[in-house]
Amino acid sequence: MDTSGHAGKEHTGKAGHTAKGRAAKARFGEGRSGEGLRLFPFRGVRYVPERVGSLAAVTSPPYDVVVRPDGLHHLESADPHNIVRLILPQDGSPAARNRLAARTLDEWLAEGVLATDPEPALYVYEQRGNGILQRGLIGTLALSPATDRVVLPHEEVMDHVVADRAALMRATGAHLEPLLLTYPGDGTESGAAAVVERAARRPPLLTTTTENGLRHRLWAVTDPAEQAEAAADLLPRQALIADGHHRWATYLRLQQEQSSPGPWDFGLVLLVDTARYPLQVRAIHRVLRRLAPADALAALGGRFRVREVAGPLPRALGALAAASEEGNAYLLAGDGTYRLLDRADPALLARTVPAGRPEAWRTLDATVLHETLLDRVWRLPDTAEEIAYLHDPAAAVEQAERSGGTAVLMHPVRESVVRDLARQGVTMPRKSTSFGPKPATGLVMRRLASTD
């Protein structure tokens, strides 16, 4: 069964980077393809509302946000068909887990819990609530090599995570959750923006409110004229990976494994125009699992200024925000006391932060944390055994207090800095930023036409 939803001679996959692509490079400059973003409709796979308890009960945050066992168990118990059973299957070995996910997906399709939409569509997706309004387009994006500078990563990835996601995608033959890409539109309601806004005035395919208070709505754009209108507007544009670096790297790895053009040449994405819908940028915090706060402070040896700051946590984070306006700053917690680290010894930074990079990269909090504090002062390898990454500062503090470790809380970097570095081809240390709101996993998926 062909569920890719791709058709037509313009959809050429790997063959798209031929004479036309070379001519575009000549017009737009070496290393920047004039073809830009090539977004296509597809036949989405969605839950059948009548077959599940509720749509909210079967959704999940992205796989890498479900970091705690209690969070996983909560989702599994919310509904027997929660999407977490596909994106984070539980079994004795990685191979067994992936086989379980593939079997579960096949069963849900056969039982009618999931169904494939009858027509290829671009999907307009909205999240609203808690002062947030975000809208974007979900479709399948033609993959392009990093040298084309069409899709810009801004963070490094870990090979073992890419390998893990690739194994799951191979087994299921599916893209189970869209990654989040952003692009700056021209601020007008034209092109893709017009398609999005027109759809949002129609009755939606689905509406649900998740327990975080966000209301989610989804529309299908099946009119070929509207699809073409959005595609033409996106074609010359460039996108930033806001969330999903490992999944993008996985798409590229799986594409390289294929011997001929096909569905693996495209990846499931949500594209958001940040000129109309700016994303929130949050920090990702670290928990040093085996380093107690007292030992972390002792190792500093006076090379950072250390001050106790008053709680509760929101107040302490306010002190961190103020200190971050003047330079690198970090909030340490884990023993019931909040301590602010700032004003690093300039000689220490000169010795430990690599030269030959843009100044914006050399002065990032994440750069100084990894290059100076983790590598040279605390001498901690960046492994899962030593360092945990958490999006929620309260959860990071709680985990540090429970384990006897140290929470290192960060202040978010500005999106403009992220985008400027990405355009220069400079990647930030991994887990430097958390863009949001992230798309809920489980509202629309993509089943590939075939698997290995």
JSON list of N, CA and C in Angstrom, two decimals, residues 72-141:
[
{"chain": "A", "resi": 72, "resn": "LEU", "atom": "N", "xyz": [6.84, 8.16, 31.84]},
{"chain": "A", "resi": 72, "resn": "LEU", "atom": "CA", "xyz": [6.54, 7.10, 30.89]},
{"chain": "A", "resi": 72, "resn": "LEU", "atom": "C", "xyz": [5.37, 6.26, 31.38]},
{"chain": "A", "resi": 73, "resn": "HIS", "atom": "N", "xyz": [5.41, 5.88, 32.65]},
{"chain": "A", "resi": 73, "resn": "HIS", "atom": "CA", "xyz": [4.34, 5.05, 33.20]},
{"chain": "A", "resi": 73, "resn": "HIS", "atom": "C", "xyz": [3.01, 5.80, 33.22]},
{"chain": "A", "resi": 74, "resn": "HIS", "atom": "N", "xyz": [3.07, 7.09, 33.49]},
{"chain": "A", "resi": 74, "resn": "HIS", "atom": "CA", "xyz": [1.85, 7.90, 33.49]},
{"chain": "A", "resi": 74, "resn": "HIS", "atom": "C", "xyz": [1.21, 7.88, 32.11]},
{"chain": "A", "resi": 75, "resn": "LEU", "atom": "N", "xyz": [2.01, 8.04, 31.07]},
{"chain": "A", "resi": 75, "resn": "LEU", "atom": "CA", "xyz": [1.48, 8.04, 29.72]},
{"chain": "A", "resi": 75, "resn": "LEU", "atom": "C", "xyz": [0.95, 6.66, 29.33]},
{"chain": "A", "resi": 76, "resn": "GLU", "atom": "N", "xyz": [1.68, 5.61, 29.68]},
{"chain": "A", "resi": 76, "resn": "GLU", "atom": "CA", "xyz": [1.24, 4.26, 29.35]},
{"chain": "A", "resi": 76, "resn": "GLU", "atom": "C", "xyz": [-0.10, 3.93, 30.00]},
{"chain": "A", "resi": 77, "resn": "SER", "atom": "N", "xyz": [-0.31, 4.46, 31.21]},
{"chain": "A", "resi": 77, "resn": "SER", "atom": "CA", "xyz": [-1.55, 4.16, 31.91]},
{"chain": "A", "resi": 77, "resn": "SER", "atom": "C", "xyz": [-2.70, 5.08, 31.52]},
{"chain": "A", "resi": 78, "resn": "ALA", "atom": "N", "xyz": [-2.39, 6.17, 30.79]},
{"chain": "A", "resi": 78, "resn": "ALA", "atom": "CA", "xyz": [-3.44, 7.10, 30.39]},
{"chain": "A", "resi": 78, "resn": "ALA", "atom": "C", "xyz": [-4.42, 6.46, 29.42]},
{"chain": "A", "resi": 79, "resn": "ASP", "atom": "N", "xyz": [-3.91, 5.60, 28.54]},
{"chain": "A", "resi": 79, "resn": "ASP", "atom": "CA", "xyz": [-4.73, 4.90, 27.57]},
{"chain": "A", "resi": 79, "resn": "ASP", "atom": "C", "xyz": [-3.89, 3.75, 27.02]},
{"chain": "A", "resi": 80, "resn": "PRO", "atom": "N", "xyz": [-4.46, 2.57, 26.83]},
{"chain": "A", "resi": 80, "resn": "PRO", "atom": "CA", "xyz": [-3.66, 1.44, 26.32]},
{"chain": "A", "resi": 80, "resn": "PRO", "atom": "C", "xyz": [-3.10, 1.69, 24.93]},
{"chain": "A", "resi": 81, "resn": "HIS", "atom": "N", "xyz": [-3.60, 2.71, 24.24]},
{"chain": "A", "resi": 81, "resn": "HIS", "atom": "CA", "xyz": [-3.11, 3.01, 22.89]},
{"chain": "A", "resi": 81, "resn": "HIS", "atom": "C", "xyz": [-2.28, 4.29, 22.86]},
{"chain": "A", "resi": 82, "resn": "ASN", "atom": "N", "xyz": [-1.76, 4.73, 23.99]},
{"chain": "A", "resi": 82, "resn": "ASN", "atom": "CA", "xyz": [-0.95, 5.95, 23.99]},
{"chain": "A", "resi": 82, "resn": "ASN", "atom": "C", "xyz": [0.25, 5.79, 23.06]},
{"chain": "A", "resi": 83, "resn": "ILE", "atom": "N", "xyz": [0.56, 6.84, 22.33]},
{"chain": "A", "resi": 83, "resn": "ILE", "atom": "CA", "xyz": [1.62, 6.82, 21.33]},
{"chain": "A", "resi": 83, "resn": "ILE", "atom": "C", "xyz": [2.98, 6.50, 21.93]},
{"chain": "A", "resi": 84, "resn": "VAL", "atom": "N", "xyz": [3.15, 6.68, 23.24]},
{"chain": "A", "resi": 84, "resn": "VAL", "atom": "CA", "xyz": [4.44, 6.39, 23.86]},
{"chain": "A", "resi": 84, "resn": "VAL", "atom": "C", "xyz": [4.81, 4.92, 23.69]},
{"chain": "A", "resi": 85, "resn": "ARG", "atom": "N", "xyz": [3.81, 4.06, 23.49]},
{"chain": "A", "resi": 85, "resn": "ARG", "atom": "CA", "xyz": [4.10, 2.64, 23.26]},
{"chain": "A", "resi": 85, "resn": "ARG", "atom": "C", "xyz": [4.77, 2.40, 21.90]},
{"chain": "A", "resi": 86, "resn": "LEU", "atom": "N", "xyz": [4.69, 3.40, 21.02]},
{"chain": "A", "resi": 86, "resn": "LEU", "atom": "CA", "xyz": [5.38, 3.31, 19.74]},
{"chain": "A", "resi": 86, "resn": "LEU", "atom": "C", "xyz": [6.72, 4.04, 19.76]},
{"chain": "A", "resi": 87, "resn": "ILE", "atom": "N", "xyz": [6.76, 5.23, 20.37]},
{"chain": "A", "resi": 87, "resn": "ILE", "atom": "CA", "xyz": [7.99, 6.02, 20.32]},
{"chain": "A", "resi": 87, "resn": "ILE", "atom": "C", "xyz": [9.00, 5.60, 21.39]},
{"chain": "A", "resi": 88, "resn": "LEU", "atom": "N", "xyz": [8.52, 5.00, 22.49]},
{"chain": "A", "resi": 88, "resn": "LEU", "atom": "CA", "xyz": [9.41, 4.52, 23.56]},
{"chain": "A", "resi": 88, "resn": "LEU", "atom": "C", "xyz": [8.93, 3.15, 24.02]},
{"chain": "A", "resi": 89, "resn": "PRO", "atom": "N", "xyz": [8.96, 2.14, 23.13]},
{"chain": "A", "resi": 89, "resn": "PRO", "atom": "CA", "xyz": [8.49, 0.81, 23.52]},
{"chain": "A", "resi": 89, "resn": "PRO", "atom": "C", "xyz": [9.36, 0.21, 24.60]},
{"chain": "A", "resi": 90, "resn": "GLN", "atom": "N", "xyz": [8.76, -0.60, 25.46]},
{"chain": "A", "resi": 90, "resn": "GLN", "atom": "CA", "xyz": [9.48, -1.19, 26.58]},
{"chain": "A", "resi": 90, "resn": "GLN", "atom": "C", "xyz": [9.57, -2.70, 26.41]},
{"chain": "A", "resi": 91, "resn": "ASP", "atom": "N", "xyz": [10.81, -3.20, 26.33]},
{"chain": "A", "resi": 91, "resn": "ASP", "atom": "CA", "xyz": [11.06, -4.64, 26.23]},
{"chain": "A", "resi": 91, "resn": "ASP", "atom": "C", "xyz": [12.50, -4.88, 26.63]},
{"chain": "A", "resi": 92, "resn": "GLY", "atom": "N", "xyz": [12.93, -6.13, 26.55]},
{"chain": "A", "resi": 92, "resn": "GLY", "atom": "CA", "xyz": [14.20, -6.51, 27.15]},
{"chain": "A", "resi": 92, "resn": "GLY", "atom": "C", "xyz": [15.45, -6.02, 26.45]},
{"chain": "A", "resi": 93, "resn": "SER", "atom": "N", "xyz": [15.40, -5.78, 25.14]},
{"chain": "A", "resi": 93, "resn": "SER", "atom": "CA", "xyz": [16.58, -5.36, 24.39]},
{"chain": "A", "resi": 93, "resn": "SER", "atom": "C", "xyz": [16.14, -4.34, 23.34]},
{"chain": "A", "resi": 94, "resn": "PRO", "atom": "N", "xyz": [17.09, -3.57, 22.81]},
{"chain": "A", "resi": 94, "resn": "PRO", "atom": "CA", "xyz": [16.70, -2.61, 21.76]},
{"chain": "A", "resi": 94, "resn": "PRO", "atom": "C", "xyz": [16.00, -3.27, 20.58]},
{"chain": "A", "resi": 95, "resn": "ALA", "atom": "N", "xyz": [16.51, -4.41, 20.12]},
{"chain": "A", "resi": 95, "resn": "ALA", "atom": "CA", "xyz": [15.88, -5.08, 18.99]},
{"chain": "A", "resi": 95, "resn": "ALA", "atom": "C", "xyz": [14.46, -5.53, 19.34]},
{"chain": "A", "resi": 96, "resn": "ALA", "atom": "N", "xyz": [14.29, -6.06, 20.55]},
{"chain": "A", "resi": 96, "resn": "ALA", "atom": "CA", "xyz": [12.96, -6.51, 20.97]},
{"chain": "A", "resi": 96, "resn": "ALA", "atom": "C", "xyz": [12.01, -5.32, 21.10]},
{"chain": "A", "resi": 97, "resn": "ARG", "atom": "N", "xyz": [12.51, -4.21, 21.59]},
{"chain": "A", "resi": 97, "resn": "ARG", "atom": "CA", "xyz": [11.66, -3.03, 21.72]},
{"chain": "A", "resi": 97, "resn": "ARG", "atom": "C", "xyz": [11.17, -2.56, 20.35]},
{"chain": "A", "resi": 98, "resn": "ASN", "atom": "N", "xyz": [12.06, -2.53, 19.38]},
{"chain": "A", "resi": 98, "resn": "ASN", "atom": "CA", "xyz": [11.68, -2.06, 18.04]},
{"chain": "A", "resi": 98, "resn": "ASN", "atom": "C", "xyz": [10.71, -3.02, 17.37]},
{"chain": "A", "resi": 99, "resn": "ARG", "atom": "N", "xyz": [10.92, -4.33, 17.57]},
{"chain": "A", "resi": 99, "resn": "ARG", "atom": "CA", "xyz": [9.96, -5.30, 17.02]},
{"chain": "A", "resi": 99, "resn": "ARG", "atom": "C", "xyz": [8.59, -5.12, 17.66]},
{"chain": "A", "resi": 100, "resn": "LEU", "atom": "N", "xyz": [8.58, -4.84, 18.97]},
{"chain": "A", "resi": 100, "resn": "LEU", "atom": "CA", "xyz": [7.32, -4.62, 19.66]},
{"chain": "A", "resi": 100, "resn": "LEU", "atom": "C", "xyz": [6.60, -3.40, 19.10]},
{"chain": "A", "resi": 101, "resn": "ALA", "atom": "N", "xyz": [7.34, -2.31, 18.87]},
{"chain": "A", "resi": 101, "resn": "ALA", "atom": "CA", "xyz": [6.73, -1.10, 18.32]},
{"chain": "A", "resi": 101, "resn": "ALA", "atom": "C", "xyz": [6.14, -1.38, 16.94]},
{"chain": "A", "resi": 102, "resn": "ALA", "atom": "N", "xyz": [6.88, -2.10, 16.10]},
{"chain": "A", "resi": 102, "resn": "ALA", "atom": "CA", "xyz": [6.38, -2.41, 14.75]},
{"chain": "A", "resi": 102, "resn": "ALA", "atom": "C", "xyz": [5.13, -3.27, 14.82]},
{"chain": "A", "resi": 103, "resn": "ARG", "atom": "N", "xyz": [5.15, -4.27, 15.69]},
{"chain": "A", "resi": 103, "resn": "ARG", "atom": "CA", "xyz": [3.99, -5.15, 15.83]},
{"chain": "A", "resi": 103, "resn": "ARG", "atom": "C", "xyz": [2.77, -4.37, 16.36]},
{"chain": "A", "resi": 104, "resn": "THR", "atom": "N", "xyz": [3.02, -3.49, 17.33]},
{"chain": "A", "resi": 104, "resn": "THR", "atom": "CA", "xyz": [1.93, -2.70, 17.90]},
{"chain": "A", "resi": 104, "resn": "THR", "atom": "C", "xyz": [1.32, -1.78, 16.86]},
{"chain": "A", "resi": 105, "resn": "LEU", "atom": "N", "xyz": [2.17, -1.13, 16.06]},
{"chain": "A", "resi": 105, "resn": "LEU", "atom": "CA", "xyz": [1.67, -0.25, 15.00]},
{"chain": "A", "resi": 105, "resn": "LEU", "atom": "C", "xyz": [0.81, -1.04, 14.01]},
{"chain": "A", "resi": 106, "resn": "ASP", "atom": "N", "xyz": [1.28, -2.19, 13.59]},
{"chain": "A", "resi": 106, "resn": "ASP", "atom": "CA", "xyz": [0.51, -3.01, 12.65]},
{"chain": "A", "resi": 106, "resn": "ASP", "atom": "C", "xyz": [-0.83, -3.42, 13.25]},
{"chain": "A", "resi": 107, "resn": "GLU", "atom": "N", "xyz": [-0.82, -3.78, 14.52]},
{"chain": "A", "resi": 107, "resn": "GLU", "atom": "CA", "xyz": [-2.06, -4.21, 15.18]},
{"chain": "A", "resi": 107, "resn": "GLU", "atom": "C", "xyz": [-3.05, -3.06, 15.27]},
{"chain": "A", "resi": 108, "resn": "TRP", "atom": "N", "xyz": [-2.58, -1.89, 15.64]},
{"chain": "A", "resi": 108, "resn": "TRP", "atom": "CA", "xyz": [-3.49, -0.75, 15.77]},
{"chain": "A", "resi": 108, "resn": "TRP", "atom": "C", "xyz": [-4.09, -0.36, 14.42]},
{"chain": "A", "resi": 109, "resn": "LEU", "atom": "N", "xyz": [-3.31, -0.48, 13.35]},
{"chain": "A", "resi": 109, "resn": "LEU", "atom": "CA", "xyz": [-3.85, -0.22, 12.02]},
{"chain": "A", "resi": 109, "resn": "LEU", "atom": "C", "xyz": [-4.87, -1.28, 11.63]},
{"chain": "A", "resi": 110, "resn": "ALA", "atom": "N", "xyz": [-4.55, -2.54, 11.90]},
{"chain": "A", "resi": 110, "resn": "ALA", "atom": "CA", "xyz": [-5.47, -3.62, 11.54]},
{"chain": "A", "resi": 110, "resn": "ALA", "atom": "C", "xyz": [-6.76, -3.55, 12.33]},
{"chain": "A", "resi": 111, "resn": "GLU", "atom": "N", "xyz": [-6.67, -3.11, 13.59]},
{"chain": "A", "resi": 111, "resn": "GLU", "atom": "CA", "xyz": [-7.85, -3.04, 14.46]},
{"chain": "A", "resi": 111, "resn": "GLU", "atom": "C", "xyz": [-8.66, -1.78, 14.25]},
{"chain": "A", "resi": 112, "resn": "GLY", "atom": "N", "xyz": [-8.17, -0.85, 13.45]},
{"chain": "A", "resi": 112, "resn": "GLY", "atom": "CA", "xyz": [-8.89, 0.38, 13.23]},
{"chain": "A", "resi": 112, "resn": "GLY", "atom": "C", "xyz": [-8.70, 1.42, 14.30]},
{"chain": "A", "resi": 113, "resn": "VAL", "atom": "N", "xyz": [-7.72, 1.22, 15.19]},
{"chain": "A", "resi": 113, "resn": "VAL", "atom": "CA", "xyz": [-7.38, 2.26, 16.17]},
{"chain": "A", "resi": 113, "resn": "VAL", "atom": "C", "xyz": [-6.72, 3.44, 15.47]},
{"chain": "A", "resi": 114, "resn": "LEU", "atom": "N", "xyz": [-5.90, 3.12, 14.48]},
{"chain": "A", "resi": 114, "resn": "LEU", "atom": "CA", "xyz": [-5.30, 4.12, 13.60]},
{"chain": "A", "resi": 114, "resn": "LEU", "atom": "C", "xyz": [-5.83, 3.91, 12.19]},
{"chain": "A", "resi": 115, "resn": "ALA", "atom": "N", "xyz": [-5.96, 5.00, 11.44]},
{"chain": "A", "resi": 115, "resn": "ALA", "atom": "CA", "xyz": [-6.41, 4.91, 10.06]},
{"chain": "A", "resi": 115, "resn": "ALA", "atom": "C", "xyz": [-5.66, 5.92, 9.21]},
{"chain": "A", "resi": 116, "resn": "THR", "atom": "N", "xyz": [-5.50, 5.59, 7.94]},
{"chain": "A", "resi": 116, "resn": "THR", "atom": "CA", "xyz": [-4.82, 6.48, 6.99]},
{"chain": "A", "resi": 116, "resn": "THR", "atom": "C", "xyz": [-5.83, 7.37, 6.30]},
{"chain": "A", "resi": 117, "resn": "ASP", "atom": "N", "xyz": [-5.55, 8.66, 6.28]},
{"chain": "A", "resi": 117, "resn": "ASP", "atom": "CA", "xyz": [-6.46, 9.60, 5.62]},
{"chain": "A", "resi": 117, "resn": "ASP", "atom": "C", "xyz": [-6.57, 9.28, 4.14]},
{"chain": "A", "resi": 118, "resn": "PRO", "atom": "N", "xyz": [-7.75, 9.52, 3.54]},
{"chain": "A", "resi": 118, "resn": "PRO", "atom": "CA", "xyz": [-7.97, 9.11, 2.15]},
{"chain": "A", "resi": 118, "resn": "PRO", "atom": "C", "xyz": [-7.26, 9.96, 1.12]},
{"chain": "A", "resi": 119, "resn": "GLU", "atom": "N", "xyz": [-6.95, 11.21, 1.44]},
{"chain": "A", "resi": 119, "resn": "GLU", "atom": "CA", "xyz": [-6.34, 12.10, 0.45]},
{"chain": "A", "resi": 119, "resn": "GLU", "atom": "C", "xyz": [-5.03, 12.66, 0.97]},
{"chain": "A", "resi": 120, "resn": "PRO", "atom": "N", "xyz": [-4.06, 12.89, 0.09]},
{"chain": "A", "resi": 120, "resn": "PRO", "atom": "CA", "xyz": [-2.84, 13.59, 0.51]},
{"chain": "A", "resi": 120, "resn": "PRO", "atom": "C", "xyz": [-3.17, 14.99, 0.98]},
{"chain": "A", "resi": 121, "resn": "ALA", "atom": "N", "xyz": [-2.57, 15.40, 2.09]},
{"chain": "A", "resi": 121, "resn": "ALA", "atom": "CA", "xyz": [-2.88, 16.70, 2.66]},
{"chain": "A", "resi": 121, "resn": "ALA", "atom": "C", "xyz": [-1.63, 17.32, 3.26]},
{"chain": "A", "resi": 122, "resn": "LEU", "atom": "N", "xyz": [-1.63, 18.65, 3.28]},
{"chain": "A", "resi": 122, "resn": "LEU", "atom": "CA", "xyz": [-0.81, 19.38, 4.23]},
{"chain": "A", "resi": 122, "resn": "LEU", "atom": "C", "xyz": [-1.71, 19.64, 5.43]},
{"chain": "A", "resi": 123, "resn": "TYR", "atom": "N", "xyz": [-1.17, 19.53, 6.62]},
{"chain": "A", "resi": 123, "resn": "TYR", "atom": "CA", "xyz": [-1.98, 19.68, 7.83]},
{"chain": "A", "resi": 123, "resn": "TYR", "atom": "C", "xyz": [-1.61, 20.99, 8.54]},
{"chain": "A", "resi": 124, "resn": "VAL", "atom": "N", "xyz": [-2.61, 21.80, 8.79]},
{"chain": "A", "resi": 124, "resn": "VAL", "atom": "CA", "xyz": [-2.41, 23.00, 9.61]},
{"chain": "A", "resi": 124, "resn": "VAL", "atom": "C", "xyz": [-2.61, 22.60, 11.06]},
{"chain": "A", "resi": 125, "resn": "TYR", "atom": "N", "xyz": [-1.64, 22.95, 11.88]},
{"chain": "A", "resi": 125, "resn": "TYR", "atom": "CA", "xyz": [-1.64, 22.54, 13.28]},
{"chain": "A", "resi": 125, "resn": "TYR", "atom": "C", "xyz": [-1.57, 23.78, 14.16]},
{"chain": "A", "resi": 126, "resn": "GLU", "atom": "N", "xyz": [-2.47, 23.84, 15.14]},
{"chain": "A", "resi": 126, "resn": "GLU", "atom": "CA", "xyz": [-2.52, 24.98, 16.05]},
{"chain": "A", "resi": 126, "resn": "GLU", "atom": "C", "xyz": [-2.40, 24.51, 17.49]},
{"chain": "A", "resi": 127, "resn": "GLN", "atom": "N", "xyz": [-1.64, 25.26, 18.28]},
{"chain": "A", "resi": 127, "resn": "GLN", "atom": "CA", "xyz": [-1.61, 25.11, 19.74]},
{"chain": "A", "resi": 127, "resn": "GLN", "atom": "C", "xyz": [-1.98, 26.45, 20.35]},
{"chain": "A", "resi": 128, "resn": "ARG", "atom": "N", "xyz": [-2.89, 26.42, 21.32]},
{"chain": "A", "resi": 128, "resn": "ARG", "atom": "CA", "xyz": [-3.36, 27.66, 21.93]},
{"chain": "A", "resi": 128, "resn": "ARG", "atom": "C", "xyz": [-3.60, 27.43, 23.42]},
{"chain": "A", "resi": 129, "resn": "GLY", "atom": "N", "xyz": [-3.23, 28.42, 24.22]},
{"chain": "A", "resi": 129, "resn": "GLY", "atom": "CA", "xyz": [-3.49, 28.37, 25.66]},
{"chain": "A", "resi": 129, "resn": "GLY", "atom": "C", "xyz": [-2.31, 28.86, 26.45]},
{"chain": "A", "resi": 130, "resn": "ASN", "atom": "N", "xyz": [-2.56, 29.27, 27.69]},
{"chain": "A", "resi": 130, "resn": "ASN", "atom": "CA", "xyz": [-1.49, 29.76, 28.57]},
{"chain": "A", "resi": 130, "resn": "ASN", "atom": "C", "xyz": [-0.70, 30.91, 27.93]},
{"chain": "A", "resi": 131, "resn": "GLY", "atom": "N", "xyz": [-1.42, 31.79, 27.21]},
{"chain": "A", "resi": 131, "resn": "GLY", "atom": "CA", "xyz": [-0.76, 32.90, 26.56]},
{"chain": "A", "resi": 131, "resn": "GLY", "atom": "C", "xyz": [-0.03, 32.54, 25.27]},
{"chain": "A", "resi": 132, "resn": "ILE", "atom": "N", "xyz": [-0.24, 31.33, 24.77]},
{"chain": "A", "resi": 132, "resn": "ILE", "atom": "CA", "xyz": [0.45, 30.83, 23.58]},
{"chain": "A", "resi": 132, "resn": "ILE", "atom": "C", "xyz": [-0.53, 30.72, 22.42]},
{"chain": "A", "resi": 133, "resn": "LEU", "atom": "N", "xyz": [-0.11, 31.13, 21.26]},
{"chain": "A", "resi": 133, "resn": "LEU", "atom": "CA", "xyz": [-0.80, 30.81, 20.02]},
{"chain": "A", "resi": 133, "resn": "LEU", "atom": "C", "xyz": [0.26, 30.50, 18.97]},
{"chain": "A", "resi": 134, "resn": "GLN", "atom": "N", "xyz": [0.23, 29.29, 18.47]},
{"chain": "A", "resi": 134, "resn": "GLN", "atom": "CA", "xyz": [1.19, 28.88, 17.44]},
{"chain": "A", "resi": 134, "resn": "GLN", "atom": "C", "xyz": [0.46, 28.11, 16.36]},
{"chain": "A", "resi": 135, "resn": "ARG", "atom": "N", "xyz": [0.76, 28.45, 15.11]},
{"chain": "A", "resi": 135, "resn": "ARG", "atom": "CA", "xyz": [0.21, 27.71, 13.98]},
{"chain": "A", "resi": 135, "resn": "ARG", "atom": "C", "xyz": [1.31, 27.41, 12.99]},
{"chain": "A", "resi": 136, "resn": "GLY", "atom": "N", "xyz": [1.21, 26.26, 12.33]},
{"chain": "A", "resi": 136, "resn": "GLY", "atom": "CA", "xyz": [2.20, 25.91, 11.33]},
{"chain": "A", "resi": 136, "resn": "GLY", "atom": "C", "xyz": [1.66, 24.84, 10.40]},
{"chain": "A", "resi": 137, "resn": "LEU", "atom": "N", "xyz": [2.51, 24.42, 9.46]},
{"chain": "A", "resi": 137, "resn": "LEU", "atom": "CA", "xyz": [2.16, 23.43, 8.45]},
{"chain": "A", "resi": 137, "resn": "LEU", "atom": "C", "xyz": [2.92, 22.14, 8.68]},
{"chain": "A", "resi": 138, "resn": "ILE", "atom": "N", "xyz": [2.19, 21.04, 8.73]},
{"chain": "A", "resi": 138, "resn": "ILE", "atom": "CA", "xyz": [2.81, 19.71, 8.79]},
{"chain": "A", "resi": 138, "resn": "ILE", "atom": "C", "xyz": [2.77, 19.10, 7.40]},
{"chain": "A", "resi": 139, "resn": "GLY", "atom": "N", "xyz": [3.92, 18.64, 6.94]},
{"chain": "A", "resi": 139, "resn": "GLY", "atom": "CA", "xyz": [4.02, 17.97, 5.65]},
{"chain": "A", "resi": 139, "resn": "GLY", "atom": "C", "xyz": [5.28, 17.14, 5.61]},
{"chain": "A", "resi": 140, "resn": "THR", "atom": "N", "xyz": [5.58, 16.59, 4.45]},
{"chain": "A", "resi": 140, "resn": "THR", "atom": "CA", "xyz": [6.83, 15.85, 4.28]},
{"chain": "A", "resi": 140, "resn": "THR", "atom": "C", "xyz": [7.79, 16.74, 3.50]},
{"chain": "A", "resi": 141, "resn": "LEU", "atom": "N", "xyz": [8.95, 16.92, 4.05]},
{"chain": "A", "resi": 141, "resn": "LEU", "atom": "CA", "xyz": [9.95, 17.83, 3.48]},
{"chain": "A", "resi": 141, "resn": "LEU", "atom": "C", "xyz": [11.02, 17.02, 2.76]}
]
